[in-house]
Every structure is written in C-alpha cells, then in structure tokens.
Coordinates of C-alpha atoms in Angstrom, one line a residue:
X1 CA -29.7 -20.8 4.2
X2 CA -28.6 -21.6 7.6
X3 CA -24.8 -21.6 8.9
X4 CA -24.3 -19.0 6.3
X5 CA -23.2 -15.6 6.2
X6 CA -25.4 -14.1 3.2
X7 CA -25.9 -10.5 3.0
X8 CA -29.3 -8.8 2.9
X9 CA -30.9 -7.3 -0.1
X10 CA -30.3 -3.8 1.6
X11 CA -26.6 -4.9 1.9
X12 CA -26.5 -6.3 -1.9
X13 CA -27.8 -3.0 -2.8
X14 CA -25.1 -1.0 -1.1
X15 CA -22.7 -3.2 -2.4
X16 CA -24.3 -2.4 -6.4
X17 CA -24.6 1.2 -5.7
X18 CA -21.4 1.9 -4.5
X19 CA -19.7 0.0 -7.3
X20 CA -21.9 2.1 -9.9
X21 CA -23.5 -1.3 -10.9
X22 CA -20.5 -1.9 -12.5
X23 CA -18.1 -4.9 -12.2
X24 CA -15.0 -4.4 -10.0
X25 CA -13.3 -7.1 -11.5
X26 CA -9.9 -5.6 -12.9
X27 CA -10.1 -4.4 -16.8
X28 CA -14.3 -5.2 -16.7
X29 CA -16.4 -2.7 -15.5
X30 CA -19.0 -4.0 -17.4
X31 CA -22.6 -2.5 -16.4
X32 CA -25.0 -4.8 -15.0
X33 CA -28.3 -2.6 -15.0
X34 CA -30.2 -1.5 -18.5
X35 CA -33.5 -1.3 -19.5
X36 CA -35.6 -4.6 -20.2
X37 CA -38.0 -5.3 -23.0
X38 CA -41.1 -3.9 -21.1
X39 CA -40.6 0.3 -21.0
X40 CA -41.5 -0.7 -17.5
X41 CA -38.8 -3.0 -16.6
X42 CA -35.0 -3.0 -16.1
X43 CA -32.6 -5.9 -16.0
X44 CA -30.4 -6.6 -13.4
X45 CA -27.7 -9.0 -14.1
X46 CA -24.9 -8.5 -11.5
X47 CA -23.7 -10.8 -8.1
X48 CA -22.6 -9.3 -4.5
X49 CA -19.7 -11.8 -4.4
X50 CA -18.2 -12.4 -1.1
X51 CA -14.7 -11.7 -1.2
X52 CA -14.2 -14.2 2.2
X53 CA -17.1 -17.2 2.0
X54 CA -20.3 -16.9 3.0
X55 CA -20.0 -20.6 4.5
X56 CA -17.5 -21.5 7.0
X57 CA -15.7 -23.9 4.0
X58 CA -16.2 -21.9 1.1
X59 CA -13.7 -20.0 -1.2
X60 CA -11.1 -18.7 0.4
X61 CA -12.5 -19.3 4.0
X62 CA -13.4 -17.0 6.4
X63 CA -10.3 -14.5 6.8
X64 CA -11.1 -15.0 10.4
X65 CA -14.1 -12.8 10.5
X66 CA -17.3 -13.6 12.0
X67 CA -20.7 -14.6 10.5
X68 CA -21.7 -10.7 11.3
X69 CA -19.0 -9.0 9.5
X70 CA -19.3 -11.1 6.8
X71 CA -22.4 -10.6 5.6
X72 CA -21.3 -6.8 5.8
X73 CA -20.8 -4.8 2.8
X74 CA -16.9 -4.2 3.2
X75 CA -16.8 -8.0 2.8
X76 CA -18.7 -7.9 -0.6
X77 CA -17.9 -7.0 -3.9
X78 CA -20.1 -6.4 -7.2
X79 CA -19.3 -8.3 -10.1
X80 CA -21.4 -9.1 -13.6
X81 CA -22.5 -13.1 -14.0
X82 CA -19.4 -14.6 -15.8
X83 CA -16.9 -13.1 -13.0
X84 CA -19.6 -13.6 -10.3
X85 CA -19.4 -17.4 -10.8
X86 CA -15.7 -17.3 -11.9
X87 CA -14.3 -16.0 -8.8
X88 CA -15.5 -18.7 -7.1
X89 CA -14.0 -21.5 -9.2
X90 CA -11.3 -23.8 -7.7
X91 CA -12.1 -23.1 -4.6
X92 CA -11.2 -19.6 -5.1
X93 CA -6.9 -19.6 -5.5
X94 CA -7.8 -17.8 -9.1
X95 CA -9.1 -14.8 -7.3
X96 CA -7.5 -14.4 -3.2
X97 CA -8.9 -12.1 -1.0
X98 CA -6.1 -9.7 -1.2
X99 CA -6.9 -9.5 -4.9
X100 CA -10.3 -8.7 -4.6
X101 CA -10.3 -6.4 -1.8
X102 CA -7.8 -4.1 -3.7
X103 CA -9.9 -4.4 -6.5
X104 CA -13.0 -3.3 -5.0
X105 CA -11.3 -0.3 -3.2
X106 CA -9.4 0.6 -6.1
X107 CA -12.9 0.4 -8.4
X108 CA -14.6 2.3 -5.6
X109 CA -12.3 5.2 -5.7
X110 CA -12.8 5.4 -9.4
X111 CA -16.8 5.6 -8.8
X112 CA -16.1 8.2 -6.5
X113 CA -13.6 9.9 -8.5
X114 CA -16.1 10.6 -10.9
X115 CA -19.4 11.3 -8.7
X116 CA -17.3 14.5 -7.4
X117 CA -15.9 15.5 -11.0
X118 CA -12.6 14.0 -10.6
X119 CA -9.9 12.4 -12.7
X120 CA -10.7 8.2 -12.6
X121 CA -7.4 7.8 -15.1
X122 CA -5.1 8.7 -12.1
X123 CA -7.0 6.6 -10.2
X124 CA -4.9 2.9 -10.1
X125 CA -2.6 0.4 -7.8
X126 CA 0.6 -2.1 -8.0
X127 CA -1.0 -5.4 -9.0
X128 CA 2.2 -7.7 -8.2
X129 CA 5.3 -8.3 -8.2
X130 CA 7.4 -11.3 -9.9
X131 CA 10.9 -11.8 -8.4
X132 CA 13.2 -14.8 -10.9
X133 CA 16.8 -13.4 -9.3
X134 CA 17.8 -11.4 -6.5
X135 CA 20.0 -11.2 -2.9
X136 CA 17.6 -13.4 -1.7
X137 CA 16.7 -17.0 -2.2
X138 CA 13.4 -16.7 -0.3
X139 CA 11.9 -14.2 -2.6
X140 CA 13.2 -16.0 -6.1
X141 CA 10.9 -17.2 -8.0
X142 CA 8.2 -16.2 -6.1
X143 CA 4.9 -13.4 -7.5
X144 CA 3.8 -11.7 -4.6
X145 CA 0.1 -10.4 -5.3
X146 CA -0.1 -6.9 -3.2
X147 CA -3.2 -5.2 -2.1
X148 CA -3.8 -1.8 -0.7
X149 CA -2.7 -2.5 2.8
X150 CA 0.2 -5.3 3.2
X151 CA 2.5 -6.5 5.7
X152 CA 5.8 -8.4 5.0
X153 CA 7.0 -10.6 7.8
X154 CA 10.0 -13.1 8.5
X155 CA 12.9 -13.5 10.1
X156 CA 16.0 -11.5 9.4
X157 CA 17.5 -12.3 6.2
X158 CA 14.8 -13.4 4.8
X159 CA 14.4 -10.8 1.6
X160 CA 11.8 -8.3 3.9
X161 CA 13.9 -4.8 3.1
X162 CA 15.0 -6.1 -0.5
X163 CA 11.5 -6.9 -1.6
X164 CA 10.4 -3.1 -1.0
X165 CA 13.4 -1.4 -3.0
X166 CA 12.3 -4.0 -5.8
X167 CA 8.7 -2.5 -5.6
X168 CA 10.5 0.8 -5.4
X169 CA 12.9 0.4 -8.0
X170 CA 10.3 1.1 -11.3
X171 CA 11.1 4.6 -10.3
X172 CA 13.9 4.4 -8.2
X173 CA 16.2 2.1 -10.7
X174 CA 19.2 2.8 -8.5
X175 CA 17.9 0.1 -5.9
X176 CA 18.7 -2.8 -8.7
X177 CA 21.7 -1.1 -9.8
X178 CA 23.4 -1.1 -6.4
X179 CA 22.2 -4.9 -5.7
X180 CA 23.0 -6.4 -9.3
X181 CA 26.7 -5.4 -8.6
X182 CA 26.5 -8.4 -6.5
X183 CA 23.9 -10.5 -7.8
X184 CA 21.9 -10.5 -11.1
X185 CA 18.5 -9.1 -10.5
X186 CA 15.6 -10.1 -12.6
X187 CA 11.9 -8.8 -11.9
X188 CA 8.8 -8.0 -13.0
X189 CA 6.0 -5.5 -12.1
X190 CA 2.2 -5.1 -13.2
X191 CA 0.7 -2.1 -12.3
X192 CA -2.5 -0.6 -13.3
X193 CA -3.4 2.9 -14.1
X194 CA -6.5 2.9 -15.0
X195 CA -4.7 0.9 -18.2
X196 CA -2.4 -2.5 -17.1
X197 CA 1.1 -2.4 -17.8
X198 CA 4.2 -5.1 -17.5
X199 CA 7.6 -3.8 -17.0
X200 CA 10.9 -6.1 -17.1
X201 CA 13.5 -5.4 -15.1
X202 CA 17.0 -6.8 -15.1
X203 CA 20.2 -5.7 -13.6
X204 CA 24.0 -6.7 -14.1
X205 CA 26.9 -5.4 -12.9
X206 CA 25.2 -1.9 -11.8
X207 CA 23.7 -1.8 -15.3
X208 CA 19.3 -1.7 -15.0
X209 CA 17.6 -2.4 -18.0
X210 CA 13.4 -2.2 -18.7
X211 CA 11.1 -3.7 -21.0
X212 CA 7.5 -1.6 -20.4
X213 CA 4.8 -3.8 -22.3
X214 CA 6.8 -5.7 -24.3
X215 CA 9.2 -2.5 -25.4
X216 CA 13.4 -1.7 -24.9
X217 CA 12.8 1.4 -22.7
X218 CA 16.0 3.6 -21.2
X219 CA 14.0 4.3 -17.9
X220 CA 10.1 3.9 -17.0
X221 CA 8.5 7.5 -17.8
X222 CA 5.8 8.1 -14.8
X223 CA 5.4 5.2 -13.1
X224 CA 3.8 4.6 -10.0
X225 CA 5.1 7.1 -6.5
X226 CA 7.1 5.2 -4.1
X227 CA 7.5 6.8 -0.7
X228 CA 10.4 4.5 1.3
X229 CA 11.0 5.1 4.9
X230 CA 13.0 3.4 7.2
X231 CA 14.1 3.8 10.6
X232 CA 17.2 6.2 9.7
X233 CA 14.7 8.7 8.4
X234 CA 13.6 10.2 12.1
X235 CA 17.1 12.1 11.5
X236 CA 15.7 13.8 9.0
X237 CA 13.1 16.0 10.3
X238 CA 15.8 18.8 11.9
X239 CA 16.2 20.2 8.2
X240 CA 14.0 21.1 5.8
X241 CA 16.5 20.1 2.3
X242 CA 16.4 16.7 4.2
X243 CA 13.0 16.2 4.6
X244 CA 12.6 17.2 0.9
X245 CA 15.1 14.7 -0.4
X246 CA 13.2 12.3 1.5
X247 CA 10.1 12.4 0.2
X248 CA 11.6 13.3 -3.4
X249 CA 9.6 17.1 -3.4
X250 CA 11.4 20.6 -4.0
X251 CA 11.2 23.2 -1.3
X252 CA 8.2 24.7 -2.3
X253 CA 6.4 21.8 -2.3
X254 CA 7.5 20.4 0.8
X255 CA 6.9 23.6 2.3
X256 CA 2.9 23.6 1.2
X257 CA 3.2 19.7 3.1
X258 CA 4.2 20.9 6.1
X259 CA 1.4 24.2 6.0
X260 CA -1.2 21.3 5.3
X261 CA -0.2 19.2 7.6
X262 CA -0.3 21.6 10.4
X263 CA -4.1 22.1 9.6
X264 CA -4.7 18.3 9.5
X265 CA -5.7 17.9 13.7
X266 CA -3.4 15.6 14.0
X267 CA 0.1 15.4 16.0
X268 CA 1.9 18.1 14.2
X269 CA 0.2 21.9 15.3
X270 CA 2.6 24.1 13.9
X271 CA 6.0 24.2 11.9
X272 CA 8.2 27.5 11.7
X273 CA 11.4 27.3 9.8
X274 CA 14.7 29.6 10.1
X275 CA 16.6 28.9 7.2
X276 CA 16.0 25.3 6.6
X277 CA 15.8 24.1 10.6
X278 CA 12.8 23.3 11.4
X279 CA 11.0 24.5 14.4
X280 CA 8.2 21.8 15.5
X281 CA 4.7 22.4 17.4
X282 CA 3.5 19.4 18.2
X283 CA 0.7 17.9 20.4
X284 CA 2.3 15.6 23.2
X285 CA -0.6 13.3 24.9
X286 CA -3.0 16.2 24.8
X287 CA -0.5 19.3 25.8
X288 CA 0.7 21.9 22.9
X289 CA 4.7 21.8 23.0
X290 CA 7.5 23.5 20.9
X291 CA 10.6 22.0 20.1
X292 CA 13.5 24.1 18.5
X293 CA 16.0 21.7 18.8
X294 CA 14.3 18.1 16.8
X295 CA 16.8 15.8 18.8
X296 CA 14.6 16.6 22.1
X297 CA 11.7 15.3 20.5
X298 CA 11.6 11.6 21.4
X299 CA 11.8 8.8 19.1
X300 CA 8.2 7.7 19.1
X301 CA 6.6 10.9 18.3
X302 CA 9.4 11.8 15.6
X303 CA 7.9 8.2 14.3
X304 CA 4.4 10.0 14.4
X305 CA 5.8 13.3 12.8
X306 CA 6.9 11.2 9.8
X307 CA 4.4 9.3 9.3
X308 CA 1.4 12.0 9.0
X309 CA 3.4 13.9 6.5
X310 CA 4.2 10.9 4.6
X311 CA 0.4 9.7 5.0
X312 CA -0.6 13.6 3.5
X313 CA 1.9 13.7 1.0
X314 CA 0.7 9.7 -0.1
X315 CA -3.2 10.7 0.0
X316 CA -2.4 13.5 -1.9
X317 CA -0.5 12.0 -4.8
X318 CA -2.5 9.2 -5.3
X319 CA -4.9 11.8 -6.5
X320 CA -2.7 12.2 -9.2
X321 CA -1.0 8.8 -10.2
X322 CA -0.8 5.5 -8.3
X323 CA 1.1 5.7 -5.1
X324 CA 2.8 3.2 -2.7
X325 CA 4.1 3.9 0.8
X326 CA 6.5 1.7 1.9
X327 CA 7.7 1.6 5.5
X328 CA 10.7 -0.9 6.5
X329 CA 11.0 -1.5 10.0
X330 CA 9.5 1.8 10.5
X331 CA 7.7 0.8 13.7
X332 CA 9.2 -2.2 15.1
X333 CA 11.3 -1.1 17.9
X334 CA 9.0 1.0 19.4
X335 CA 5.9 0.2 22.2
X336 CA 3.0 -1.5 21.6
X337 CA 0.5 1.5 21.9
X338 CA 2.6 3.9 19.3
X339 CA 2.4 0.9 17.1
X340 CA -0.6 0.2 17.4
X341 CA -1.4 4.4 17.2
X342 CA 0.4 5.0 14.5
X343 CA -1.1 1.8 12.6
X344 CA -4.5 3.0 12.9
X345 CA -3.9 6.5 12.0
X346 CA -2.1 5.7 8.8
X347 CA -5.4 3.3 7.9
X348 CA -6.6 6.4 7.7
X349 CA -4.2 8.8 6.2
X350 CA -3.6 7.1 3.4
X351 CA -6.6 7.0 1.8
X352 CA -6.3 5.6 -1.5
X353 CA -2.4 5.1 -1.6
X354 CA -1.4 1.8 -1.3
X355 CA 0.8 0.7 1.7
X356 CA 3.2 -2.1 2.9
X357 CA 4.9 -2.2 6.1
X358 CA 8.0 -4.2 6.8
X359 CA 7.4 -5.9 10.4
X360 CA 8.5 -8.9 12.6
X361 CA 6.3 -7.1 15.4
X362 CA 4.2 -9.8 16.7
X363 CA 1.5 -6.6 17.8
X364 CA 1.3 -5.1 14.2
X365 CA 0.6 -8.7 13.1
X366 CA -1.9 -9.2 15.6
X367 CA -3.6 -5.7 15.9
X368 CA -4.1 -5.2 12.0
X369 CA -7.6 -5.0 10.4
X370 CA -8.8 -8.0 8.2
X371 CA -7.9 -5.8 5.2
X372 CA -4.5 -6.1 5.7
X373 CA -3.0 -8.6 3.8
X374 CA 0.4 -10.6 5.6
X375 CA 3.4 -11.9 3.4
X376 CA 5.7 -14.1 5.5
X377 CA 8.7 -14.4 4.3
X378 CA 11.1 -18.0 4.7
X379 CA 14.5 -17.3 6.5
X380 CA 17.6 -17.2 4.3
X381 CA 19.3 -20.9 3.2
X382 CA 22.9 -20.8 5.7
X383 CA 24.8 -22.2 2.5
X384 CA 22.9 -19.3 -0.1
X385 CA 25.9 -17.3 -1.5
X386 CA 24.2 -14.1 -1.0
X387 CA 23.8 -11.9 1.8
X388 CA 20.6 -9.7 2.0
X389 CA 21.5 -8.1 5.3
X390 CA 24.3 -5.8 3.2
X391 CA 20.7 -4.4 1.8
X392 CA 18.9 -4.3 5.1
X393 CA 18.8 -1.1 6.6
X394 CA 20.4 -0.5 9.5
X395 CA 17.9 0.5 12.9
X396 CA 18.4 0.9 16.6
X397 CA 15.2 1.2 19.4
X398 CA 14.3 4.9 19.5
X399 CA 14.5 6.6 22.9
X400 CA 11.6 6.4 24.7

C-alpha cells in the first residue's frame, strides 16, 4: 500500500529466521512453521510485526524514524497470529516500543545462544520496575518499563540517582536500607531469566524485607548483576582492591578483566600492576602513552578507561545471568565528542547486558540511536517532605 513503510518478503524472512520462527513475545516462543497436510507442504502461521508503525499514524507512531528504516528488519519483530494482531490493539499502549525492542533482542540472543551451543537459561533482562514509596514523589506510584538501552532524564531532584539504586537494590539491599531510614520504601521488580519472577521490596527504619514470587525470603539468592557507576568512581582506577570493590570481583578475577581488556583494541593497551597500583597503557587520540601516576590521566579518558572494563565485565556476565549497567551522571560534565564517543562505544560493548544511563545532557539525548529508550523524570514538589538530593551522588566537571 502506498504511504506505508511495509517490509519486503526478503526482510520478513530475515525477521522469521533470525527469531527461529519462533514468537518473541515474552513467555511464548511458540513455533510458527510445521509441516502441512500435503508431505509437500509446510504451514506458516507467523506476522513480522512492526515494533514502530508501518503508517505514519499507526501503533505507537513512528519513533521518529523514516519510511526506509522502518521497513528494515531491526524495526520488525516475529510474532505467531494471536500476538501478531494483539500487539496492535489499542493503538498499541499494551505493547510500547521499548517493550518490544527488548523483547526481540532479548529472544534473539536466546536463538543465538543456542545456534553456537550456548546456555539460553542465562540468557534474560529487567522487565520493570514498580516504585509505591520512596525519597521521591516523582517516581511514586509510577512502573517504569525498561528496555535494553534506557536513558533517565530530569531536572535535579527529580528521583534520577534514586531510581537506579532501586533497580540496584535486588542485589544490593543496602541501597533501600540506607534510604528507608528516612522514608518508607516500597517497590517492586519483574525480571526474567529465561523464567519471570516478582520480588517485593519494602524497607523501614534500615530494615529491607523481600517477597520473591509471592514467598517471605531473607535476601534474593542470584538475582540479576548490577554494575553502578557514578562520577566518584574515576578515583578508583589508581588501585587495583578499588577497582575490585567496584565492580564487586575478587582480585583474581578483576585481574583476568584487566588482561582481556588490554586485548580488546580499544583505549586501554596495556595494564602493569606493582602491588595493587596500577600502571596504565593507554591509547591517547592515536599515540601509545604510559601513565604511572593515574591522577595524570585526564578526566575524560579515565571516563573511557571505566567504561570499557565495565562494558567487558557487563558482556561477559550476561553470558552467565541477566546483567544491568547502570551509569549515574557518568558522562554529563564532560564534552560533547567524549560523550558522544563513549556512548557509541558502549552500544557496542555491552552486548547483551542491559544499560541505563542517568543524563540531563541535552547531546546524549539528542545523539542516542532510536533503540534507546528516554524516561523523563518530573522535578521534585518544593513542599514534598523528602529530599532526594541526600541520595544523589555527588560530581564535579573532570579536567579536561
């Protein structure tokens, strides 16, 4: 039809193919290719769903892309009949496009998970998050649907920092501890992994309590991985201990990160350690340069540092269990092109780990892909009787 972005048969095939002929809806997976009555025959019974409309005023609109890229395959996504016509219904608010692009990555990595031999049960992602109470009125009584790439925006105050530790705190508990001493926190997380589970989370008066799918539990046994980073965390990269409490590894095994990531081709070339101080080789707009001392390293490409080992170590583990990297202001207060650098090279790194980025940086809003889903935050009521800024993390510009 005319004025509408429909893919080609060759694109609908892609589409099938690399879903398996599966459906990628969430908890389906049902196959949509089988044999038909004739010994001849087969029958083919699934859709290539648009995830952003094929017309200009279809379900959930056009995400801003063009006719061209959306009638390419990254825009589709296979599904059987009932959830082919289903996604569709009410002009698509059942099913947003953040939703349905993590699901079609996440069902994706699972097809190729097992084309290579791998495990698809580790394979999974952080559905949403349900907020009821907490230090901030802008994120109560809110459900924030989170895909594999996300950026929360707002004004200060507005809930930004809080609303990672709350993604974080399924294994990192402390996070509600430390803000129910103030305010009573109540929360809920779905995750999937490849099976879906709820967890309950309430704090009062430091004191965190969890109900996993529907069940009293003291603490969450092997959750999803949460890597936090925030702008205090460039510090870090002088010492080796510290760069192991950071990214919650022993020694050994931030050691074996460091070797990797020194054979990755990226920024970091070489690391030598004496002791636990950390001797960087590291490539500096195309020149090889070593730095015993970290604190002459500049703050942008200590930025860069940190983010390729936590983009390594995040690809890595989500190879093993579900994995979110969460960066809080990470990349604000430094220039346009190392945001806009270090945005595209953690697209990459990541893989299939999932990733939100804390950011009032009118570039990082502007220069991120259309898979990127934005969360804007509201500022903080004057006359709301808490304070989120005594949870926001503290950050200063780099030096240049």
């Amino acid at each position: 039809m005319a004025n509408r972005a429909e893919f080609t048969s060759a694109t609908r095939r892609i589409i099938a193919e690399r879903a398996g002929y599966q459906c990628s809806v969430l908890n389906c997976g049902r196959l949509t290719v089988g044999p038909g009555t004739d010994p001849r025959q087969t029958v083919h019974t699934g859709v290539a769903a648009h995830i952003y409309s094929a017309a200009k005023d279809g379900p959930r609109g056009t995400g801003g892309l063009s006719d061209a890229e959306r009638r390419e395959p990254e825009n589709g996504i296979w599904c059987c009949a009932a959830h082919g016509r289903s996604i569709d219904a009410d002009d698509g608010r059942v099913f947003p496009a953040v939703q349905l692009r993590a699901w079609k990555r996440l069902h994706e990595a699972r097809k190729a998970a097992e084309v290579n031999g791998g495990a698809i049960h580790h394979v999974g992602l952080v559905e949403s998050i349900a907020v009821h109470s907490a230090p901030a009125a802008g994120l109560e009584g809110r459900t924030f649907e989170l895909g594999m790439r996300n950026i929360f925006t707002g004004p200060n105050a507005s809930g930004k920092s809080i609303l990672t530790r709350l993604i974080a705190s399924v294994a990192h508990p402390d996070h509600v501890a430390d803000m129910s001493r103030d305010r009573d926190v109540d929360m809920g997380v779905r995750w999937f992994d490849p099976m879906t589970h709820d967890v309950a989370t309430a704090g009062r008066g430091g004191i965190v309590t969890h109900v996993l799918d529907g069940r009293p539990v003291p603490y969450v046994a092997r959750p999803y991985k949460t890597i936090l980073l925030n702008g205090q965390h460039r510090t870090k990269i002088g010492n080796l201990t510290s760069l192991a409490q950071m990214f919650d590894l022993n020694i050994a095994a931030m050691s074996s990160v460091l070797a990797l990531a020194a054979d990755q081709g990226g920024v970091i070339k070489d690391v030598q350690r004496e002791g636990m101080r950390m001797r960087w080789t590291v490539d500096v707009d195309g020149r090889i340069e070593s730095f015993d001392n970290y604190e002459a390293i500049n703050g942008s490409l200590q930025t860069l540092i940190l983010l390729e080992l936590a983009g390594l170590h995040a690809r890595h583990h989500a190879r093993a269990e579900p994995t979110f990297l969460l960066l809080d202001e990470f990349l604000d207060f430094h220039n346009a092109g190392v945001q806009v650098e270090a945005l595209q090279r953690l697209q990459a790194a990541a893989e299939h780990a999932q990733v939100a980025i804390v950011s009032h940086s009118p570039v990082l809003l502007a220069e991120a892909p259309c898979d990127w889903a934005v969360t804007e935050l509201a500022p903080q009521p004057q006359n709301h009787r808490d304070n989120p800024l005594a949870y926001d993390i503290a950050t200063k510009p780099p030096d240049a």
